[in-house]
Coordinates of C-alpha atoms and ligand atoms in Angstrom, one line a residue:
M1 CA -17.3 22.3 5.2
K2 CA -16.7 19.3 4.5
S3 CA -14.5 17.7 8.1
A4 CA -14.1 14.0 9.2
I5 CA -13.7 12.0 12.8
V6 CA -11.5 8.9 12.5
L7 CA -11.6 6.9 16.2
A8 CA -8.8 5.1 16.8
A9 CA -8.0 5.5 20.5
G10 CA -9.0 2.0 21.2
K11 CA -6.7 -1.2 22.1
G12 CA -7.4 -3.9 19.3
T13 CA -6.0 -6.1 22.3
R14 CA -7.0 -8.8 19.5
M15 CA -4.4 -8.7 17.5
K16 CA -2.1 -9.8 20.2
S17 CA -0.1 -7.3 19.2
S18 CA 3.6 -4.7 19.7
I19 CA 1.8 -2.5 16.8
N20 CA -1.2 -0.5 17.5
K21 CA -4.1 -1.7 15.5
V22 CA -5.1 0.4 13.2
M23 CA -1.0 0.5 12.0
H24 CA -2.0 -3.2 10.7
E25 CA -1.0 -3.4 6.9
V26 CA -4.6 -4.1 4.3
L27 CA -2.5 -5.1 1.2
G28 CA 1.1 -2.3 1.9
K29 CA -0.8 -0.1 4.3
P30 CA -1.7 0.5 7.3
M31 CA -6.2 0.5 7.6
I32 CA -5.6 3.4 9.1
G33 CA -3.6 4.8 6.5
H34 CA -6.9 3.8 3.8
V35 CA -9.3 5.9 5.6
I36 CA -6.2 8.6 5.7
S37 CA -6.2 8.4 1.8
R38 CA -9.1 7.7 0.7
L39 CA -10.6 11.0 2.9
E40 CA -7.5 13.1 1.1
K41 CA -9.6 13.0 -1.8
L42 CA -12.1 13.9 -1.2
N43 CA -10.9 16.7 -0.9
V44 CA -12.6 16.6 3.1
D45 CA -11.7 20.3 4.8
N46 CA -10.5 18.6 7.6
I47 CA -9.3 15.3 9.7
V48 CA -9.0 14.8 12.9
V49 CA -7.4 11.3 14.1
V50 CA -8.7 10.8 18.0
V51 CA -5.8 7.9 19.7
G52 CA -5.0 7.2 22.8
H53 CA -3.3 3.5 22.9
Q54 CA 0.2 3.7 21.1
S55 CA -0.6 6.8 19.9
D56 CA 2.3 7.5 18.6
Q57 CA 2.7 4.9 15.7
I58 CA 0.2 6.8 14.7
E59 CA 1.4 9.9 14.3
T60 CA 4.6 9.3 13.7
Y61 CA 3.0 7.9 10.5
L62 CA 0.6 9.7 9.6
Q63 CA 2.4 13.2 10.4
Q64 CA 1.1 16.6 10.0
R65 CA -2.1 15.3 7.1
V66 CA -3.4 15.4 10.6
T67 CA -4.4 17.0 13.4
Y68 CA -5.4 14.8 16.8
A69 CA -7.3 14.7 19.1
M70 CA -5.8 12.2 22.8
Q71 CA -8.7 10.5 23.8
Q72 CA -7.1 9.4 27.7
P73 CA -9.0 7.3 28.7
Q74 CA -10.7 5.9 26.5
L75 CA -14.3 6.1 27.6
G76 CA -16.6 5.4 24.9
T77 CA -17.5 6.1 21.3
G78 CA -19.5 9.2 22.3
H79 CA -16.3 10.7 24.0
A80 CA -13.9 10.0 21.8
V81 CA -16.3 12.3 18.5
M82 CA -16.2 14.5 22.2
Q83 CA -12.6 15.4 21.9
A84 CA -12.3 17.0 18.7
Q85 CA -13.4 20.2 20.2
E86 CA -11.3 21.6 17.2
L87 CA -13.8 21.2 14.7
K88 CA -17.0 22.9 17.1
N89 CA -18.3 26.2 14.9
V90 CA -16.2 24.5 12.0
G91 CA -19.8 23.8 10.0
G92 CA -21.0 21.6 7.2
Q93 CA -21.3 18.0 7.9
T94 CA -18.7 15.6 9.5
L95 CA -18.2 12.2 8.8
I96 CA -17.4 9.8 11.7
L97 CA -15.4 6.8 10.9
Y98 CA -13.5 3.9 12.3
G99 CA -9.5 3.8 12.2
D100 CA -10.3 -0.1 12.0
C101 CA -12.5 -0.4 9.3
P102 CA -10.1 0.3 6.0
L103 CA -12.1 -1.1 3.7
V104 CA -14.2 1.5 3.4
Q105 CA -14.9 3.4 -0.8
I106 CA -15.1 6.7 -1.4
E107 CA -17.9 6.0 -3.0
T108 CA -19.4 5.7 0.5
M109 CA -18.2 8.5 2.1
S110 CA -19.3 10.5 -0.2
K111 CA -22.7 9.4 -1.2
L112 CA -22.7 9.6 3.1
F113 CA -22.8 13.8 2.8
E114 CA -25.2 13.5 -0.1
V115 CA -27.5 12.6 1.4
N116 CA -27.1 13.9 4.5
N117 CA -27.1 17.4 2.3
G118 CA -29.3 19.5 5.0
K119 CA -30.3 17.1 7.2
A120 CA -29.5 16.4 10.3
L121 CA -27.7 13.1 10.9
T122 CA -27.0 9.9 8.6
V123 CA -26.5 6.0 9.7
L124 CA -24.8 3.9 7.5
T125 CA -26.4 0.8 8.3
A126 CA -25.8 -2.6 7.1
I127 CA -27.7 -6.0 6.7
L128 CA -26.6 -8.6 8.3
E129 CA -27.3 -12.4 8.1
D130 CA -25.8 -13.0 11.6
P131 CA -25.9 -9.0 13.2
G132 CA -23.6 -10.6 14.8
Q133 CA -22.7 -8.1 18.2
Y134 CA -23.8 -5.3 16.3
G135 CA -25.7 -2.0 18.1
R136 CA -29.4 -2.9 16.5
I137 CA -31.1 0.0 14.6
V138 CA -35.0 -0.3 15.1
R139 CA -37.2 1.8 13.1
D140 CA -40.3 2.2 13.6
E141 CA -43.4 0.9 11.7
L142 CA -43.2 3.7 9.2
G143 CA -39.0 2.9 8.5
N144 CA -37.9 6.2 10.2
V145 CA -35.1 5.7 12.0
V146 CA -35.8 5.6 16.3
K147 CA -32.4 4.6 18.1
I148 CA -29.1 2.0 17.9
V149 CA -29.9 -0.6 20.9
E150 CA -25.9 -1.3 21.5
F151 CA -25.9 -5.4 21.6
K152 CA -25.6 -5.7 24.9
D153 CA -28.2 -3.2 25.8
C154 CA -30.6 -5.5 23.7
D155 CA -34.0 -6.5 24.7
E156 CA -34.8 -10.3 23.2
H157 CA -37.1 -8.5 20.5
Q158 CA -34.3 -6.5 19.8
R159 CA -31.3 -8.8 19.3
K160 CA -33.9 -10.5 16.3
I161 CA -33.2 -6.9 14.1
K162 CA -31.1 -8.0 11.9
E163 CA -30.5 -3.8 10.7
I164 CA -27.4 -3.3 12.0
N165 CA -24.9 -0.5 12.9
T166 CA -21.6 0.0 10.8
G167 CA -20.6 3.0 13.2
I168 CA -20.5 5.1 10.7
Y169 CA -22.0 8.6 10.3
C170 CA -21.8 11.7 8.5
V171 CA -23.3 14.1 10.4
D172 CA -24.6 17.9 10.5
N173 CA -22.0 20.0 12.6
D174 CA -23.6 22.8 14.1
L175 CA -25.9 20.2 15.7
L176 CA -23.3 17.6 16.8
F177 CA -21.4 19.9 18.9
K178 CA -24.7 21.3 20.2
H179 CA -25.8 18.1 21.2
L180 CA -22.3 15.9 22.0
D181 CA -22.7 16.7 25.7
D182 CA -26.2 15.8 26.0
I183 CA -24.9 11.9 25.6
S184 CA -24.2 10.1 29.1
N185 CA -23.2 6.9 30.0
D186 CA -26.0 5.5 31.8
N187 CA -25.9 2.1 29.8
V188 CA -24.6 -1.6 30.6
Q189 CA -20.6 -0.6 30.0
N190 CA -21.4 2.9 31.0
E191 CA -19.5 4.3 28.2
Y192 CA -20.9 7.1 26.5
Y193 CA -22.5 5.8 22.9
I194 CA -21.7 8.1 20.2
T195 CA -25.2 6.2 18.9
D196 CA -26.9 7.8 21.9
L197 CA -27.0 11.2 19.2
I198 CA -30.1 9.3 17.2
E199 CA -32.0 9.3 19.8
I200 CA -31.5 13.0 21.2
F201 CA -31.8 14.2 17.4
N202 CA -35.7 12.4 17.1
H203 CA -36.2 14.4 20.6
N204 CA -34.9 17.5 19.3
G205 CA -37.4 17.1 16.2
Y206 CA -34.6 15.9 13.6
D207 CA -34.4 15.1 10.5
I208 CA -31.9 11.4 10.5
Q209 CA -32.2 8.0 8.3
G210 CA -30.7 5.6 7.5
L211 CA -28.9 3.9 5.3
P212 CA -28.3 0.6 4.1
V213 CA -24.3 -0.2 2.6
L214 CA -24.3 -1.7 -0.8
D215 CA -21.3 -4.2 -0.2
V216 CA -21.6 -5.8 3.5
N217 CA -17.7 -6.1 3.5
E218 CA -17.3 -2.8 2.9
V219 CA -18.2 -2.7 6.4
M220 CA -15.6 -5.4 8.1
G221 CA -14.3 -3.7 11.1
I222 CA -10.3 -5.2 11.8
N223 CA -10.1 -7.0 15.0
D224 CA -8.3 -10.6 15.3
R225 CA -5.5 -11.4 12.0
I226 CA -8.0 -14.1 10.6
D227 CA -10.6 -10.5 9.7
L228 CA -7.4 -8.9 8.5
A229 CA -6.4 -11.7 6.2
K230 CA -9.7 -11.1 5.0
A231 CA -9.9 -7.7 4.8
T232 CA -6.9 -8.1 2.1
A233 CA -8.4 -10.9 -0.1
W234 CA -11.5 -8.4 -0.1
L235 CA -9.4 -5.4 -1.2
Q236 CA -7.3 -7.5 -3.0
N237 CA -10.4 -8.8 -5.6
R238 CA -11.6 -5.4 -6.1
I239 CA -8.3 -3.8 -7.4
N240 CA -7.7 -7.6 -9.2
T241 CA -11.2 -7.1 -10.0
E242 CA -10.9 -3.3 -11.5
W243 CA -7.6 -3.9 -13.8
M244 CA -9.4 -7.4 -15.9
R245 CA -12.3 -5.0 -16.3
N246 CA -8.8 -2.0 -18.4
G247 CA -7.5 -5.1 -19.9
V248 CA -5.4 -6.9 -17.8
T249 CA -4.8 -10.5 -17.7
F250 CA -3.6 -12.5 -14.2
I251 CA -3.0 -15.8 -14.8
D252 CA -4.2 -16.4 -10.9
P253 CA -5.8 -13.4 -9.7
K254 CA -5.8 -14.9 -6.2
S255 CA -2.2 -14.6 -5.9
T256 CA -1.5 -11.4 -7.6
Y257 CA -0.9 -8.4 -5.2
I258 CA -1.4 -5.6 -6.5
E259 CA -1.3 -2.5 -4.3
E260 CA -3.9 0.1 -4.5
D261 CA -2.6 3.4 -6.0
V262 CA -0.4 1.6 -9.2
V263 CA -1.4 1.6 -12.0
I264 CA -1.9 -0.9 -14.8
G265 CA -2.0 -0.6 -18.8
E266 CA -4.3 -2.5 -21.2
D267 CA -2.5 -6.7 -22.4
T268 CA -0.1 -6.2 -19.6
I269 CA -0.4 -10.3 -18.6
L270 CA 0.7 -11.5 -14.7
Y271 CA 1.5 -14.2 -13.2
P272 CA 0.6 -16.1 -10.1
N273 CA 2.9 -14.5 -7.1
V274 CA 3.7 -10.8 -8.3
Y275 CA 3.7 -8.0 -6.9
I276 CA 3.7 -4.2 -7.5
Q277 CA 3.5 -2.1 -4.9
K278 CA 4.2 1.5 -3.6
G279 CA 2.5 3.6 -6.7
S280 CA 4.0 1.7 -9.7
V281 CA 3.5 1.8 -13.1
I282 CA 2.9 -0.5 -15.1
G283 CA 2.7 0.0 -18.9
K284 CA 1.0 -1.7 -21.9
S285 CA 1.6 -5.2 -22.7
N286 CA 4.7 -6.8 -20.4
T287 CA 4.5 -9.8 -19.2
I288 CA 5.8 -10.9 -15.9
L289 CA 6.2 -13.7 -15.3
P290 CA 6.1 -15.4 -11.7
H291 CA 7.6 -13.6 -8.0
T292 CA 8.7 -10.2 -9.9
F293 CA 8.5 -8.0 -6.5
I294 CA 7.9 -4.3 -8.4
V295 CA 8.3 -1.4 -5.9
S296 CA 8.9 2.3 -6.6
S297 CA 9.0 1.8 -10.1
I298 CA 7.9 3.1 -13.9
I299 CA 7.6 0.3 -16.1
G300 CA 7.3 1.2 -20.2
D301 CA 6.2 -1.3 -22.0
F302 CA 6.1 -4.3 -24.0
N303 CA 8.3 -5.6 -21.6
T304 CA 9.0 -8.4 -20.4
I305 CA 10.3 -9.1 -16.8
D306 CA 11.0 -12.5 -15.0
S307 CA 11.7 -13.8 -11.2
S308 CA 13.2 -10.3 -10.7
R309 CA 13.0 -7.3 -7.9
I310 CA 12.8 -3.6 -9.2
T311 CA 13.2 -1.2 -6.9
D312 CA 12.9 3.1 -7.2
S313 CA 13.6 2.5 -11.0
R314 CA 12.8 2.7 -14.4
I315 CA 12.7 0.7 -17.4
H316 CA 11.6 1.9 -21.0
D317 CA 10.8 0.0 -23.4
N318 CA 10.9 -3.2 -24.9
V319 CA 13.3 -4.7 -22.2
K320 CA 13.9 -8.6 -20.9
I321 CA 14.2 -8.8 -17.1
G322 CA 15.7 -11.8 -15.2
P323 CA 15.1 -14.8 -14.4
F324 CA 16.3 -13.1 -10.6
A325 CA 17.7 -10.0 -11.8
H326 CA 17.6 -7.1 -8.9
L327 CA 17.5 -4.2 -9.6
R328 CA 17.4 -0.9 -7.7
N329 CA 17.8 2.9 -6.6
G330 CA 17.0 5.2 -9.6
T331 CA 18.4 2.8 -11.7
V332 CA 16.9 3.8 -16.1
V333 CA 17.3 0.8 -18.1
E334 CA 17.0 2.1 -21.6
S335 CA 14.9 0.4 -24.8
K336 CA 15.0 -2.3 -25.8
N337 CA 18.1 -3.5 -23.2
R338 CA 19.5 -7.2 -22.2
I339 CA 19.1 -7.9 -19.1
G340 CA 19.6 -10.9 -17.8
N341 CA 19.9 -13.8 -14.9
F342 CA 21.5 -12.9 -12.3
V343 CA 22.4 -9.2 -12.5
E344 CA 22.3 -6.3 -9.9
F345 CA 21.6 -2.8 -11.1
K346 CA 22.2 0.5 -8.5
N347 CA 21.9 4.0 -9.6
S348 CA 23.6 3.5 -12.5
R349 CA 21.9 3.6 -16.2
I350 CA 22.5 1.5 -18.4
G351 CA 21.5 2.9 -23.1
F352 CA 19.3 1.7 -25.6
D353 CA 20.1 -1.0 -27.4
S354 CA 22.7 -3.0 -24.4
R355 CA 22.8 -6.2 -23.2
C356 CA 24.3 -7.4 -19.7
A357 CA 23.3 -11.0 -20.0
H358 CA 24.7 -13.1 -16.9
L359 CA 26.7 -12.7 -13.1
T360 CA 26.8 -8.7 -12.9
Y361 CA 26.8 -6.2 -11.2
I362 CA 26.7 -2.3 -11.4
G363 CA 27.2 0.2 -9.4
D364 CA 27.0 4.3 -9.1
A365 CA 27.3 3.7 -13.2
D366 CA 26.6 5.3 -16.5
I367 CA 26.3 2.9 -19.1
G368 CA 26.1 4.4 -23.2
S369 CA 23.9 2.5 -25.9
K370 CA 25.6 -0.2 -26.9
V371 CA 27.3 -1.3 -25.0
N372 CA 28.2 -5.4 -23.9
L373 CA 28.6 -5.6 -20.6
G374 CA 29.9 -9.5 -20.8
C375 CA 29.7 -12.2 -18.2
G376 CA 30.9 -12.1 -14.3
V377 CA 31.7 -7.9 -15.2
V378 CA 31.9 -6.3 -11.7
T379 CA 31.9 -2.8 -10.8
V380 CA 34.2 -2.2 -8.0
N381 CA 32.8 1.0 -6.5
Y382 CA 33.6 1.2 -2.8
D383 CA 36.6 1.2 -1.0
G384 CA 34.9 0.4 2.2
K385 CA 34.4 4.6 2.5
N386 CA 33.3 5.8 -0.7
K387 CA 31.4 5.4 -3.6
F388 CA 33.1 6.1 -7.0
K389 CA 31.6 5.7 -10.3
T390 CA 31.8 4.4 -13.3
I391 CA 31.3 5.6 -17.0
V392 CA 31.1 3.5 -19.8
K393 CA 30.6 4.8 -23.2
D394 CA 28.3 3.9 -26.4
G395 CA 29.5 0.8 -28.8
A396 CA 32.3 -0.2 -25.9
F397 CA 32.7 -4.1 -24.8
I398 CA 33.1 -5.7 -21.5
G399 CA 34.3 -8.9 -21.6
S400 CA 33.5 -10.8 -18.7
N401 CA 35.0 -11.6 -15.5
V402 CA 36.0 -7.9 -15.2
N403 CA 36.8 -5.2 -13.3
L404 CA 36.2 -2.0 -13.6
I405 CA 37.6 0.0 -10.1
A406 CA 36.0 2.8 -10.3
P407 CA 36.6 6.5 -10.9
I408 CA 36.6 4.7 -14.4
T409 CA 36.1 5.8 -17.6
I410 CA 36.4 3.5 -20.3
G411 CA 35.9 5.7 -24.4
K412 CA 33.2 5.2 -26.8
D413 CA 34.0 1.2 -28.8
A414 CA 36.5 0.5 -26.6
V415 CA 37.1 -3.2 -26.0
V416 CA 38.1 -4.6 -22.6
A417 CA 39.8 -7.6 -22.8
A418 CA 37.7 -10.2 -19.9
G419 CA 39.4 -11.0 -17.0
T420 CA 41.2 -8.4 -17.3
T421 CA 41.3 -5.8 -13.2
A422 CA 41.2 -2.5 -15.2
N423 CA 42.0 0.8 -12.7
M424 CA 43.6 2.9 -15.4
D425 CA 40.8 5.0 -18.5
V426 CA 40.5 3.2 -21.0
E427 CA 40.7 6.0 -24.3
D428 CA 37.3 5.8 -27.2
G429 CA 38.8 3.1 -30.1
E430 CA 41.9 1.4 -27.6
L431 CA 41.4 -2.6 -26.6
A432 CA 42.4 -3.0 -22.7
I433 CA 44.3 -6.4 -21.5
G434 CA 44.6 -6.6 -17.9
R435 CA 45.9 -10.1 -17.2
A436 CA 48.8 -12.5 -16.5
R437 CA 50.5 -13.5 -19.5
Q438 CA 49.0 -17.4 -19.6
E439 CA 52.0 -20.1 -19.8
N440 CA 51.5 -23.9 -20.9
K441 CA 53.2 -26.9 -19.7
V442 CA 53.8 -29.9 -21.7
N443 CA 52.6 -33.6 -20.7
Y444 CA 52.2 -31.6 -17.3
G445 CA 48.5 -32.4 -17.1
F446 CA 48.6 -36.8 -18.1
K447 CA 51.6 -35.8 -14.8
Y448 CA 49.0 -34.7 -12.2
K449 CA 46.3 -37.2 -13.5
N450 CA 48.4 -40.1 -13.0
K451 CA 49.9 -38.9 -9.6
Ligands
UD1_501 C1 -19.9 0.3 17.6 C2 -21.0 0.8 18.3 C3 -22.0 0.0 17.1 C4 -21.5 -0.4 16.1 C5 -20.8 -1.2 16.1 C6 -19.3 -1.1 14.8 C7 -21.6 2.0 19.5 C8 -21.9 3.0 21.1 N1 -21.6 1.4 19.6 O1 -19.8 -0.4 18.9 O2 -23.6 0.6 17.8 O3 -22.2 -1.5 15.6 O4 -19.3 0.3 16.5 O5 -18.4 -1.9 14.8 O6 -20.7 3.1 19.5 N2 -12.7 3.3 20.0 C9 -12.3 4.7 20.5 N3 -13.2 5.6 21.6 C10 -13.4 4.4 22.6 C11 -13.7 3.4 22.5 C12 -13.9 3.6 21.0 O7 -11.5 5.4 20.0 O8 -13.8 5.4 24.0 C13 -12.6 4.2 18.3 C14 -12.2 1.9 19.2 O9 -10.8 2.0 18.4 C15 -12.4 1.5 18.3 C16 -14.4 2.1 17.5 O10 -14.9 3.4 18.1 O11 -12.3 1.7 16.1 C17 -15.1 1.6 17.7 O12 -14.9 1.3 18.7 P1 -15.5 0.0 19.4 O13 -15.2 -0.7 21.1 O14 -14.8 -1.8 18.7 O15 -16.8 0.0 19.8 P2 -18.1 -1.6 19.1 O16 -18.5 -1.4 20.9 O17 -18.3 -2.7 18.7
CA502 CA1 -15.7 -3.3 16.8

């Protein structure tokens, strides 16, 4: 049985924020979200989040993915763990982590479970050139971890120790709950320190070990916005490096922001200021030019996307999009399309090998294949109360500056003349023309100019 206790009851004053510290985002996901997603990927059986300050924000975000233990007031990390009583008697091993420490990788979590197997407690440590105010790991001559001393309780000699406590532990569950109540608050801060467990376990002759983390950045705790920016930069670099190893080109990795749950295919090229977010899946050999936002969308292969925003949409293959296109709300662009500048698609489909090259709004429409939508076509889909559907069948040609007042159907191979405001269906093969007839007045132009 694998369990986890995530401590997130603290206040986070240094964030200077009305938002709970652990709800601040690192690459589009709240810090606590990173911790919980990784525990979920590891198939941890029970996750208890210890909440206190602004607990409503955490519960609204995490919902039923975890169970909650309320810690009120906050009397220290040991006291926080004591609140997770529902894990008493579940057996197995329990990981203890912080909600404000979002970079701990799955490999590190799984290593802790692995090395603690058959042991009583493993503490994840880090060796720092500047150990700051962290708790110090005290080892004996043989290298065994004897105890952890909080910085405020350290003597001169202990302050010089460079191996610090990251605050992350893997503990045998039965022993944890057997000895939690042995922790007292007899220290400088009058808090219940979870770190006291090390000494208590040692007194009982249990097997304890310290596992130094490979990359100390992983255990970075976030206390202010400066830490938050550092954490974002670290995660960004890790994600981008991984994609480069997998065959994705980044013109400038530092200015390209790929979230963790995104997938990108080989030979795709990402230009600066590209953001790919919320589980988007990008295929092979795409060129994604600067200032493009792709959110919760699926992009096929061999597309070029320039300075555009694509949300909740699906693009097939060999499509050219932008510059400055906005595709949203369930839009589907089938292969070999051209969606040009200042074009917006909302909740619409456009079939194979069609064109919509300039200045167009298409909403709630089903557009067939080999359709040409001229410059400035507008689907008039909303009467102020309800939305209506536009259907344009295969091979139709819609001239420039046409309004299609929905509900309306334009038939196969039909033509709608430029400037038409169409409010009647057009049958297959018909030409619709609906505009005021032009009149030319001889010499009126000269008169006007000479006035
Ligand atoms: C703790 C460790 C210290 C370690 C450091 C690493 C103890 C006594 N000390 O110190 O050895 O080097 O972490 O960052 O454990 N929290 C609660 N309830 C509480 C107190 C804290 O939920 O009553 C949560 C906080 O929200 C935070 C985390 O626990 O996420 C750590 O608390 P913090 O007060 O920052 O611990 P440190 O004093 O830094
Ligand atoms: Ca801290």
